[in-house]
Amino acid sequence: RRQYAEKELPSFLQQLAHRFPGVYINPEGGGGLRGMIGSETILGKINAADYTHLCVAIGTGTTWLGLIRGSLPYQQVIGVPAHRLPGR
């Protein structure tokens, strides 16, 4: 828990960079351009052509956008918000 709480502190990130030279630390949730580009490759790991519909939970929306970009023209990518609605 302590290390998780420090995940965005510059001193902790510097320790990781020193321990793992050349590391790219992806923001939590995978948000950002690199996360989206990486998510585009997910469909290449399965026989995606067999599917007409793909469903994914949405947190930041990054994975969902990557799947949309990597999907075939006849595929529908459905995103379902995974966060709690305010007041619930």
Short mmCIF file of C-alpha atoms in Angstrom, two decimals:
data_model
loop_
_atom_site.label_atom_id
_atom_site.label_comp_id
_atom_site.label_asym_id
_atom_site.label_seq_id
_atom_site.Cartn_x
_atom_site.Cartn_y
_atom_site.Cartn_z
CA ARG A 1 0.00 0.00 0.00
CA ARG A 2 2.79 2.40 0.82
CA GLN A 3 4.47 1.96 -2.56
CA TYR A 4 1.14 2.29 -4.35
CA ALA A 5 0.51 5.59 -2.55
CA GLU A 6 3.90 6.79 -3.83
CA LYS A 7 3.29 5.77 -7.43
CA GLU A 8 3.30 9.34 -8.76
CA LEU A 9 6.02 10.83 -6.57
CA PRO A 10 9.04 11.93 -8.59
CA SER A 11 11.42 10.24 -6.12
CA PHE A 12 9.66 6.88 -6.52
CA LEU A 13 9.55 7.19 -10.32
CA GLN A 14 13.28 8.02 -10.34
CA GLN A 15 13.98 4.86 -8.31
CA LEU A 16 12.08 2.80 -10.87
CA ALA A 17 13.91 4.45 -13.76
CA HIS A 18 17.23 3.71 -12.09
CA ARG A 19 16.29 0.08 -11.42
CA PHE A 20 14.84 -0.46 -14.92
CA PRO A 21 16.80 1.67 -17.43
CA GLY A 22 14.73 2.75 -20.43
CA VAL A 23 11.44 2.07 -18.67
CA TYR A 24 8.29 3.89 -19.80
CA ILE A 25 5.91 4.30 -16.90
CA ASN A 26 2.40 4.24 -18.26
CA PRO A 27 -0.12 6.33 -16.31
CA GLU A 28 -2.55 4.42 -14.13
CA GLY A 29 -5.47 3.24 -16.17
CA GLY A 30 -3.34 3.13 -19.30
CA GLY A 31 -4.61 6.52 -20.33
CA GLY A 32 -2.92 8.42 -23.09
CA LEU A 33 -1.80 7.96 -26.64
CA ARG A 34 0.63 5.11 -25.93
CA GLY A 35 -2.06 3.18 -24.08
CA MET A 36 -4.49 3.62 -26.96
CA ILE A 37 -1.93 2.53 -29.55
CA GLY A 38 -1.06 -0.49 -27.42
CA SER A 39 -4.73 -1.40 -27.12
CA GLU A 40 -5.05 -1.46 -30.90
CA THR A 41 -2.86 -4.57 -30.89
CA ILE A 42 -5.13 -6.58 -28.55
CA LEU A 43 -7.30 -7.84 -31.40
CA GLY A 44 -4.23 -9.24 -33.13
CA LYS A 45 -3.79 -11.65 -30.19
CA ILE A 46 -7.08 -13.45 -30.91
CA ASN A 47 -8.94 -14.54 -34.03
CA ALA A 48 -10.86 -11.26 -33.98
CA ALA A 49 -12.35 -11.75 -37.45
CA ASP A 50 -14.74 -14.31 -35.90
CA TYR A 51 -16.44 -11.60 -33.82
CA THR A 52 -18.99 -9.02 -34.91
CA HIS A 53 -19.35 -7.41 -31.48
CA LEU A 54 -16.68 -6.62 -28.91
CA CYS A 55 -17.54 -5.44 -25.39
CA VAL A 56 -15.13 -3.76 -23.00
CA ALA A 57 -15.39 -1.98 -19.66
CA ILE A 58 -14.57 1.73 -19.86
CA GLY A 59 -12.50 3.47 -17.21
CA THR A 60 -10.44 6.12 -18.98
CA GLY A 61 -11.76 5.05 -22.39
CA THR A 62 -8.27 4.37 -23.69
CA THR A 63 -8.67 0.63 -24.28
CA TRP A 64 -12.09 1.18 -25.85
CA LEU A 65 -10.68 3.76 -28.29
CA GLY A 66 -7.78 1.47 -29.15
CA LEU A 67 -10.15 -1.40 -29.87
CA ILE A 68 -12.27 0.85 -32.08
CA ARG A 69 -9.17 1.89 -34.02
CA GLY A 70 -8.02 -1.73 -34.34
CA SER A 71 -11.39 -3.26 -35.18
CA LEU A 72 -12.60 -4.36 -38.60
CA PRO A 73 -15.24 -2.33 -40.46
CA TYR A 74 -18.07 -4.78 -39.68
CA GLN A 75 -17.29 -4.99 -35.97
CA GLN A 76 -19.15 -3.02 -33.35
CA VAL A 77 -17.13 -2.10 -30.26
CA ILE A 78 -19.36 -1.55 -27.23
CA GLY A 79 -18.05 0.24 -24.16
CA VAL A 80 -19.68 -0.08 -20.76
CA PRO A 81 -18.73 2.48 -18.09
CA ALA A 82 -17.13 0.71 -15.13
CA HIS A 83 -17.09 3.57 -12.67
CA ARG A 84 -19.65 4.27 -9.99
CA LEU A 85 -22.24 6.87 -10.84
CA PRO A 86 -22.31 9.92 -8.54
CA GLY A 87 -24.75 9.53 -5.66
CA ARG A 88 -24.88 5.71 -5.85
#
